[in-house]
XYZ file of C-alpha atoms in Angstrom:
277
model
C -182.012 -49.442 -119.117
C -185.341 -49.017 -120.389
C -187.429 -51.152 -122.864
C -188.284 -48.042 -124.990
C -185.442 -48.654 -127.918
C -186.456 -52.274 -128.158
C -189.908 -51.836 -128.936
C -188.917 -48.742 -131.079
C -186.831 -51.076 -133.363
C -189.277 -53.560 -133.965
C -192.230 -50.520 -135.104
C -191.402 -51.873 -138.519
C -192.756 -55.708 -137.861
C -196.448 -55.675 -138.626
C -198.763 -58.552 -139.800
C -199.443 -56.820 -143.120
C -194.952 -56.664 -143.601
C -194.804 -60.533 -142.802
C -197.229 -61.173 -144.916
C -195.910 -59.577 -147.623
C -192.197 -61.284 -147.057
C -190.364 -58.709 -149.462
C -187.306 -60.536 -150.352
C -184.090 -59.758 -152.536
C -182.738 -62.972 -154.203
C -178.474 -62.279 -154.416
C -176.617 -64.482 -156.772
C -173.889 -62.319 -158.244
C -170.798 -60.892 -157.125
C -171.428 -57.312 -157.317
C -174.240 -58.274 -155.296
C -172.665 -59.681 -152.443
C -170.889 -56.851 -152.193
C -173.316 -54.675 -152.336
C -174.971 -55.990 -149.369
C -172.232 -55.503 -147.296
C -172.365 -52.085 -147.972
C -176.188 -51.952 -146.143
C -174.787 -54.487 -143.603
C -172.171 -52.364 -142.737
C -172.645 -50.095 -139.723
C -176.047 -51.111 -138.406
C -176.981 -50.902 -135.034
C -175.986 -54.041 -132.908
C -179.011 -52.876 -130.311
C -181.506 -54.359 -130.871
C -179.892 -57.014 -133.029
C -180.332 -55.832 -136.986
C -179.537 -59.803 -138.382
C -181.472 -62.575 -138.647
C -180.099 -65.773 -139.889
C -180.857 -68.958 -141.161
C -179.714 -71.954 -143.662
C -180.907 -73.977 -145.657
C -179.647 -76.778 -147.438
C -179.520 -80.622 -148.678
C -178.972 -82.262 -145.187
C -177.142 -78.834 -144.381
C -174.182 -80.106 -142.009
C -170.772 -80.775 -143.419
C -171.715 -83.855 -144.381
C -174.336 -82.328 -146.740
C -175.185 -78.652 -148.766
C -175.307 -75.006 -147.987
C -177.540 -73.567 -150.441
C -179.896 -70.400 -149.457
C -178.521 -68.181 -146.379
C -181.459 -65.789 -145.098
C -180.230 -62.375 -143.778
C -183.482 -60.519 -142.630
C -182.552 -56.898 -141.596
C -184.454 -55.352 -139.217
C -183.753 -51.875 -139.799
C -184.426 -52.197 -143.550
C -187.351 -54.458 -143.193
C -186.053 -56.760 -145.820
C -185.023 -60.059 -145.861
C -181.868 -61.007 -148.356
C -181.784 -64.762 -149.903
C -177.763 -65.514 -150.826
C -177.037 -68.250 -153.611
C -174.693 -70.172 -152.007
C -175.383 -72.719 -154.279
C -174.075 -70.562 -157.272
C -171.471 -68.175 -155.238
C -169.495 -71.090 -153.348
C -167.143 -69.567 -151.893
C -166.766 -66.212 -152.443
C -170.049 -65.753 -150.820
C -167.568 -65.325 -148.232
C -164.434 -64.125 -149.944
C -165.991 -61.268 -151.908
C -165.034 -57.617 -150.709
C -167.446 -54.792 -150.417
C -165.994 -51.235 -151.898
C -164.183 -50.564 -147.839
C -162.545 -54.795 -148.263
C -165.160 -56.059 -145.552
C -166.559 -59.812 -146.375
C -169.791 -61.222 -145.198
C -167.116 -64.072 -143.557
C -165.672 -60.685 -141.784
C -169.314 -59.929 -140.403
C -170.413 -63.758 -140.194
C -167.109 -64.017 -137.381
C -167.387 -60.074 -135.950
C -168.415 -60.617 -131.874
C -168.819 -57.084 -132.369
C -172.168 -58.142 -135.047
C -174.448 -59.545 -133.103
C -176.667 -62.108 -135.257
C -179.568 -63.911 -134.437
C -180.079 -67.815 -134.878
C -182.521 -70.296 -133.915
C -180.427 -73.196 -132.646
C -177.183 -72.236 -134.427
C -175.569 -75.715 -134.065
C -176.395 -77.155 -138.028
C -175.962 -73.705 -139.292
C -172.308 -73.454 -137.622
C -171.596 -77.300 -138.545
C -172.172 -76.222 -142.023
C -170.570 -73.309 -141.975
C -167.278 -74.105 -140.492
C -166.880 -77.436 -142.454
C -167.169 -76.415 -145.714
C -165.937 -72.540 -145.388
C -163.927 -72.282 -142.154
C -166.727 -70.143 -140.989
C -165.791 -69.754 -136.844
C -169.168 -67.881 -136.046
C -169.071 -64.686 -133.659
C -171.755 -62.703 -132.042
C -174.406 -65.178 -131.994
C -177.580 -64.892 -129.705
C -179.605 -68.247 -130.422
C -183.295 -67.673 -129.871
C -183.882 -71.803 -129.067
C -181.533 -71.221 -125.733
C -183.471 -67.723 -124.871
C -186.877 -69.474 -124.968
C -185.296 -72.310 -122.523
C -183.844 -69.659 -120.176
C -187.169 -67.611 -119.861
C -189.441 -71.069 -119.336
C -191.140 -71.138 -116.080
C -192.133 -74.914 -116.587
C -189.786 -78.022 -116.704
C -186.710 -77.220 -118.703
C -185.357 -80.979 -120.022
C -186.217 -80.827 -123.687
C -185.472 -77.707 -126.329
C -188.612 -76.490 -128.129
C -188.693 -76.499 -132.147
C -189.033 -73.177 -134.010
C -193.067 -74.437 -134.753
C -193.834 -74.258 -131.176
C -192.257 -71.156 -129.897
C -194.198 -69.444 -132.622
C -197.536 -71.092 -131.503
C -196.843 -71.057 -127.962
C -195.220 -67.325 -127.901
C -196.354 -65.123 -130.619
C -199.728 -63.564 -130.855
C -200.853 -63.895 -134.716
C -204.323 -62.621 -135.651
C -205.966 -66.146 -137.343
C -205.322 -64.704 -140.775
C -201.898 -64.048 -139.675
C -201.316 -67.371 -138.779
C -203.208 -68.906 -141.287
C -200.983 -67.384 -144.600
C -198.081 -68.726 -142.282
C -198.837 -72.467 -142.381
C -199.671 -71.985 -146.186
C -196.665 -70.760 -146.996
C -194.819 -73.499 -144.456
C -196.936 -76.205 -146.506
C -196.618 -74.450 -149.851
C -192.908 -74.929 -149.383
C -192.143 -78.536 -147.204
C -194.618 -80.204 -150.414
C -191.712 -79.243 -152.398
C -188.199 -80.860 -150.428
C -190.360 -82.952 -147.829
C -190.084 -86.710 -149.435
C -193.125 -87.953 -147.301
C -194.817 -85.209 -149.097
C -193.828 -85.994 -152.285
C -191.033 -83.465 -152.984
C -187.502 -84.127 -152.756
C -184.493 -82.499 -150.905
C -182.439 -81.491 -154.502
C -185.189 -78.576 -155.200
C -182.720 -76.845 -152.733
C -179.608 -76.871 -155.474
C -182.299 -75.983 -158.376
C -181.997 -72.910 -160.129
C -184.215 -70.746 -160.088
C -185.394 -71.376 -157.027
C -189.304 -71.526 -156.954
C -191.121 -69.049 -155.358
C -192.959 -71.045 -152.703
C -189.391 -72.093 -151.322
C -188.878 -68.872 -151.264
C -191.363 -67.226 -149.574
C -190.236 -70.554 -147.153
C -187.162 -69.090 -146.501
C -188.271 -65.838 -146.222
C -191.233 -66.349 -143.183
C -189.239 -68.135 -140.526
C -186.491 -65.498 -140.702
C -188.325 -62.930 -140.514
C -190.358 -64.105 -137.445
C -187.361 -64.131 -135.792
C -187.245 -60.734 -134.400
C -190.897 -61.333 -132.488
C -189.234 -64.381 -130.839
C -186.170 -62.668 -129.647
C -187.934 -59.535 -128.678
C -190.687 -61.706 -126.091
C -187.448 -63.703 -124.706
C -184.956 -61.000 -124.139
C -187.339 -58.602 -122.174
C -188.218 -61.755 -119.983
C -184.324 -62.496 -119.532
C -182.647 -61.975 -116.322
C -179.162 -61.152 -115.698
C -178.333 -64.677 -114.588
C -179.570 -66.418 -117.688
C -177.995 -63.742 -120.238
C -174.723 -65.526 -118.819
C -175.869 -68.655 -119.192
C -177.139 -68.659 -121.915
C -174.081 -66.284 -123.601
C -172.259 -69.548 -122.268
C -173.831 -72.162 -123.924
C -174.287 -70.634 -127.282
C -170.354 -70.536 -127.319
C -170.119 -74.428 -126.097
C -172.624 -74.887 -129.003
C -170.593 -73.463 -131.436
C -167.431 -75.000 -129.742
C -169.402 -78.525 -130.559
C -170.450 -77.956 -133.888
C -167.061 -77.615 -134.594
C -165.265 -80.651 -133.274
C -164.704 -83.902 -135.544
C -167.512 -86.074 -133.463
C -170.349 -83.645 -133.376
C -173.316 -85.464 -133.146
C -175.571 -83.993 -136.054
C -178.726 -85.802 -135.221
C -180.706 -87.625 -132.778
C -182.237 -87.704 -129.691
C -179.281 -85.602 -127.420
C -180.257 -82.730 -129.895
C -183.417 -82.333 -128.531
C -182.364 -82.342 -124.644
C -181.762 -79.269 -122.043
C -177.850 -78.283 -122.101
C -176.432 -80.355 -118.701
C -177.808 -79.021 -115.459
C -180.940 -76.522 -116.689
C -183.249 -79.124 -116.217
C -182.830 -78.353 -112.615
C -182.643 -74.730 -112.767
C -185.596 -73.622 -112.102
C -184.390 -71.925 -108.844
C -182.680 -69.392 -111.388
C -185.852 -67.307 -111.521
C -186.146 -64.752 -114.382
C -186.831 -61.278 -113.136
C -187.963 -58.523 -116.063
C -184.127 -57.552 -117.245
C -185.104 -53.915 -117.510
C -187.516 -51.800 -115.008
């Protein structure tokens, strides 16, 4: 297999499109629907969704509000109202009866996280959610890592450590990421309830709107570094990940959430060769 489609499918990611964070806020029905429509049929290689949450301590115990979709062959990133729609952000067929819960659970669809554990905690306890066809960045950055392997890396540092941004680039991306944590950060004077606030201001926004759409970058410099070995591995561990997330003593925060999964701490020896010649 050659590297050729990848790149191809990522022409669309420029500096001057992140910047620019086009966005399409969906809090109606008809609009659910409608999205399924454009979700429908995409290609699964590379990966066309990009997904995140965001919420008031988003875990069962807490809120789903926003859910971030950025689609890579359209270039556009789709904010859901969760807050508003409830459930039948979930339940609500497109014109051909598919749901976004149908495409949330398809292992045919792949979608692409960044440590999927709070997302699937969140979505499984409060919509029976049982996520399929996740690939979880966090885990693909561990599995390429030539250098000690006992701690996970935040989104924050993968971006700094692994994407090349021009210093304008990165510059309108800590704005924004500043513009928006002033607003739910407490130690920053905001609070966590602008999440459930309608409308939703346009800095949080643009918020959910940047990391999302970074995504693609991330997965793009860890999958062509990805050797057969890990894919498995890590393939393996996403689905324990979800398996935990799931179970009534999941561990939401703390300390364990920021260590290796068991045994790649010492697994170096699994050297990644380039996946594709």
């Amino acid at each position: 297999m050659t590297v050729e489609p990848i790149i191809s499918g990522f022409a669309r990611i420029t500096e001057e499109s992140i910047r620019e964070s086009s966005y399409v806020f969906i809090d109606t029905n008809d609009g659910i629907a409608n999205l399924i429509d454009y979700l429908d049929g995409l290609p699964a290689w590379p990966p066309s969704l990009y997904v995140d949450l965001e919420g008031v301590n988003l875990s069962r115990n807490g809120t789903i509000s926003v859910i971030q979709i950025y689609v890579l062959p359209l270039d556009m990133t789709y904010l859901i109202d969760v807050c508003t729609l409830q459930e039948e952000t979930f339940s609500q067929p497109s014109a051909m009866g598919r749901t976004l819960k149908d495409i949330f659970e398809s292992p045919s669809v792949p979608k692409v996280f960044f440590d999927v554990r709070s997302d699937s905690d969140a979505l499984y306890g409060h919509f029976g959610i049982n996520l399929g066809g996740v690939q979880d960045v966090q885990l693909m950055e561990l599995a390429t890592r030539n250098f000690p392997k006992d701690l996970v890396h935040g989104l924050e540092k993968c971006i700094d450590r692994d994407i090349s941004m021009s210093s304008s680039e990165k510059q309108a991306w800590k704005i924004r990421k500043e513009n928006g944590r002033k607003l739910f950060a407490p130690g920053q004077g905001g609070s966590y309830e602008i999440w459930n606030t309608r409308p939703l201001p346009a800095d949080i926004m643009q918020y959910c709107v940047q990391d999302v759409k970074i995504l693609p970058r991330l997965w793009q410099r860890y999958r062509r570094s990805m050797s057969d070995r890990w894919s498995v591995v890590v393939k393996n561990e996403i689905e324990s990940r979800i398996i935990d997330s799931q179970s009534p003593d999941y561990i939401e925060k703390g300390r364990l959430r920021t260590l290796a999964p068991c045994g790649w701490e010492h697994s170096l020896s699994l050297r990644n060769r380039t996946r594709w010649a």
